[in-house]
Tab-separated table of C-alpha atoms in Angstrom:
chain	number	residue	atom	x	y	z
A	948	PHE	CA	84.709	87.352	-194.996
A	949	ASP	CA	85.894	88.769	-191.238
A	950	ILE	CA	87.644	86.777	-188.796
A	951	ALA	CA	85.236	86.274	-185.991
A	952	LYS	CA	87.083	88.358	-182.971
A	953	ARG	CA	84.903	86.742	-180.133
A	954	ILE	CA	81.517	85.222	-179.708
A	955	GLU	CA	78.972	86.277	-177.500
A	956	ASP	CA	75.129	85.323	-176.487
A	957	CYS	CA	72.794	88.138	-177.450
A	958	LYS	CA	69.264	88.715	-177.950
A	959	THR	CA	68.244	89.738	-181.166
A	960	GLU	CA	65.212	90.532	-183.048
A	961	SER	CA	64.611	88.417	-186.548
A	962	MET	CA	61.891	88.863	-189.446
A	963	ASP	CA	61.515	87.523	-192.664
A	964	VAL	CA	61.916	90.330	-195.578
A	965	THR	CA	60.565	89.913	-199.040
A	966	ILE	CA	62.372	91.578	-201.753
A	967	GLU	CA	61.578	91.034	-205.461
A	968	ASN	CA	62.974	87.767	-206.578
A	969	GLU	CA	65.008	87.366	-203.453
A	970	GLU	CA	64.269	84.967	-200.660
A	971	CYS	CA	65.984	86.307	-197.353
A	972	TYR	CA	65.566	87.332	-193.894
A	973	TRP	CA	67.007	90.088	-191.541
A	974	GLY	CA	68.655	89.106	-188.476
A	975	ASN	CA	71.155	90.384	-186.120
A	976	GLY	CA	71.436	93.644	-188.246
A	977	GLY	CA	71.863	92.116	-191.460
A	978	ILE	CA	69.976	90.666	-194.554
A	979	HIS	CA	70.711	86.933	-194.745
A	980	HIS	CA	69.812	84.755	-197.579
A	981	ASN	CA	68.630	80.878	-197.001
A	982	THR	CA	70.222	79.514	-200.035
A	983	SER	CA	73.699	81.291	-199.099
A	984	THR	CA	73.451	79.736	-195.635
A	985	ALA	CA	72.859	76.383	-197.031
A	986	ALA	CA	75.778	77.112	-199.472
A	987	MET	CA	78.002	77.530	-196.380
A	988	PHE	CA	76.817	74.825	-194.670
A	989	CYS	CA	77.442	72.364	-197.643
A	990	ILE	CA	81.277	73.957	-197.894
A	991	LEU	CA	81.795	73.495	-194.031
A	992	TYR	CA	80.225	70.111	-193.739
A	993	ALA	CA	82.002	68.767	-196.973
A	994	THR	CA	85.363	70.168	-196.124
A	995	PHE	CA	85.349	68.964	-192.042
A	996	ASN	CA	83.755	65.669	-192.570
A	997	GLN	CA	85.478	64.148	-195.848
A	998	GLY	CA	83.860	61.470	-198.012
A	999	LYS	CA	80.340	62.436	-197.126
A	1000	LYS	CA	77.704	63.086	-199.775
A	1001	ILE	CA	75.313	65.687	-199.646
A	1002	ALA	CA	72.295	65.995	-201.689
A	1003	VAL	CA	70.467	69.123	-202.356
A	1004	LEU	CA	66.689	68.964	-203.222
A	1005	ALA	CA	64.148	71.435	-203.937
A	1006	PRO	CA	60.895	71.500	-205.933
A	1007	SER	CA	62.462	72.821	-208.727
A	1008	PHE	CA	66.225	71.710	-210.320
A	1009	LYS	CA	66.692	75.539	-210.792
A	1010	GLN	CA	66.130	76.001	-206.711
A	1011	SER	CA	68.276	72.995	-206.121
A	1012	LYS	CA	71.167	74.499	-208.199
A	1013	LEU	CA	70.854	77.744	-206.743
A	1014	VAL	CA	72.736	76.471	-203.493
A	1015	LEU	CA	75.572	75.092	-205.896
A	1016	LYS	CA	75.779	78.387	-207.771
A	1017	ASN	CA	76.166	80.064	-204.237
A	1018	ILE	CA	79.070	77.392	-203.376
A	1019	LYS	CA	80.608	78.607	-206.737
A	1020	LYS	CA	80.317	82.139	-206.228
A	1021	ILE	CA	81.702	81.817	-202.727
A	1022	ALA	CA	84.809	80.027	-204.090
A	1023	GLN	CA	85.428	82.788	-206.481
A	1024	GLU	CA	85.521	85.408	-203.486
A	1025	PRO	CA	88.940	86.729	-202.921
A	1026	GLY	CA	89.254	85.850	-199.718
A	1027	ALA	CA	88.362	82.069	-200.429
A	1028	GLY	CA	91.692	80.736	-201.446
A	1029	PHE	CA	91.776	77.860	-198.967
A	1030	LEU	CA	88.329	76.750	-200.338
A	1031	ARG	CA	89.464	76.789	-203.787
A	1032	GLN	CA	92.610	74.533	-202.915
A	1033	TYR	CA	89.588	71.766	-202.425
A	1034	PHE	CA	87.548	73.042	-205.280
A	1035	ASN	CA	89.932	73.322	-207.943
A	1036	PRO	CA	89.411	70.465	-210.963
A	1037	LYS	CA	92.634	71.973	-213.052
A	1038	LYS	CA	94.813	71.027	-209.918
A	1039	GLY	CA	92.731	67.760	-209.378
A	1040	THR	CA	91.537	68.518	-206.117
A	1041	GLY	CA	87.679	68.676	-206.995
A	1042	HIS	CA	85.509	68.560	-210.007
A	1043	VAL	CA	82.328	70.380	-211.214
A	1044	LYS	CA	79.768	68.634	-213.173
A	1045	GLU	CA	76.856	70.806	-214.453
A	1046	GLY	CA	74.676	68.372	-216.343
A	1047	THR	CA	70.948	68.634	-217.438
A	1048	ASP	CA	69.588	66.596	-214.982
A	1049	GLU	CA	72.273	66.769	-212.036
A	1050	TRP	CA	74.986	69.037	-210.834
A	1051	GLU	CA	77.606	68.065	-208.609
A	1052	TYR	CA	80.791	69.639	-206.962
A	1053	THR	CA	83.432	67.811	-205.275
A	1054	ILE	CA	85.521	69.428	-202.331
A	1055	GLY	CA	88.171	66.960	-201.632
A	1056	LYS	CA	86.949	63.502	-201.239
A	1057	SER	CA	83.281	64.905	-200.418
A	1058	SER	CA	80.441	65.686	-203.325
A	1059	ILE	CA	77.501	67.838	-203.149
A	1060	ILE	CA	74.987	67.016	-205.613
A	1061	ALA	CA	71.759	68.892	-206.959
A	1062	VAL	CA	69.249	66.793	-208.664
A	1063	PRO	CA	65.886	67.614	-210.464
A	1064	LEU	CA	62.763	66.345	-207.830
A	1065	GLY	CA	60.024	66.077	-210.484
A	1066	ASP	CA	57.923	63.348	-209.430
A	1067	GLY	CA	60.732	61.516	-207.345
A	1068	GLY	CA	61.757	59.126	-209.839
A	1069	LYS	CA	65.307	60.890	-210.418
A	1070	ILE	CA	66.122	60.465	-206.938
A	1071	ARG	CA	64.818	56.936	-206.324
A	1072	GLY	CA	67.926	54.895	-205.168
A	1073	LEU	CA	70.304	58.103	-204.700
A	1074	ARG	CA	72.359	58.027	-201.674
A	1075	ALA	CA	73.538	60.600	-199.476
A	1076	ASN	CA	74.780	61.256	-195.812
A	1077	VAL	CA	73.220	64.613	-195.687
A	1078	LEU	CA	69.964	65.663	-197.101
A	1079	ILE	CA	69.221	69.406	-197.624
A	1080	ILE	CA	65.408	70.528	-198.607
A	1081	ASP	CA	64.876	73.837	-199.934
A	1082	GLU	CA	61.337	74.881	-199.853
A	1083	PHE	CA	60.001	71.848	-198.528
A	1084	LEU	CA	56.419	72.912	-198.032
A	1085	GLU	CA	56.210	73.260	-201.816
A	1086	MET	CA	57.062	69.681	-202.355
A	1087	PRO	CA	54.114	67.375	-203.400
A	1088	LYS	CA	53.056	65.206	-200.536
A	1089	SER	CA	53.305	62.025	-202.576
A	1090	VAL	CA	56.949	62.723	-203.359
A	1091	VAL	CA	57.569	63.733	-199.513
A	1092	THR	CA	55.995	60.257	-198.166
A	1093	ASP	CA	56.954	57.848	-200.990
A	1094	VAL	CA	60.190	59.258	-201.826
A	1095	ILE	CA	61.690	61.200	-199.472
A	1096	THR	CA	60.989	59.766	-196.188
A	1097	PRO	CA	62.086	56.193	-197.049
A	1098	PHE	CA	65.378	57.966	-198.432
A	1099	VAL	CA	66.221	59.510	-194.911
A	1100	VAL	CA	65.663	56.238	-192.926
A	1101	VAL	CA	67.798	53.895	-195.208
A	1102	ASN	CA	70.850	52.533	-193.535
A	1103	GLN	CA	73.785	54.052	-195.904
A	1104	ASP	CA	75.869	50.779	-195.406
A	1105	PRO	CA	73.367	47.848	-194.884
A	1106	VAL	CA	76.056	45.197	-195.074
A	1107	ARG	CA	78.088	46.813	-192.065
A	1108	ARG	CA	74.989	47.434	-190.220
A	1109	GLN	CA	74.038	43.560	-190.446
A	1110	GLU	CA	77.618	42.671	-189.532
A	1111	ILE	CA	77.089	45.019	-186.130
A	1112	TYR	CA	73.938	43.524	-185.515
A	1113	GLU	CA	75.423	39.948	-185.544
A	1114	LEU	CA	78.186	41.042	-183.426
A	1115	GLU	CA	75.879	42.726	-181.021
A	1116	SER	CA	73.356	39.506	-180.892
A	1117	GLU	CA	76.386	37.090	-179.936
A	1118	LEU	CA	77.248	39.368	-177.059
A	1119	ILE	CA	73.735	39.337	-175.948
């Protein structure tokens, strides 16, 4: 990666590009991949928001694992020494779990997980601070309405939320 020397507002054209076996788009003079962009977001969010959990969902487990594969690929780049410090199971600063029904990478105290969506049964009860959904339009409507929508509206810490509610009620 190159270090940004300056950031400027600009107008540029953007278009979707279809390349066999690739999902990408062209913008600002370069080819970009949604999966790589999601992977970079996960790295940055997990690094700068320690203690958070990011869940990556897609219609197929193979698709959701691609984001984590890209994280691993980025961590192996020669210029990614800082990331490797957080993402190094041998030094106890992270772990990589690549199981048959869940992948989890940790960066410091944050975790990024990919799980199979299937009929939604695997993610019932799953909790995360951030939910990344790849290929949302390909997901079954029943999974979106019955599993994903409730997932995003559930409070992460209901006990603390109740305490705050009670304190607010006393003040009113």
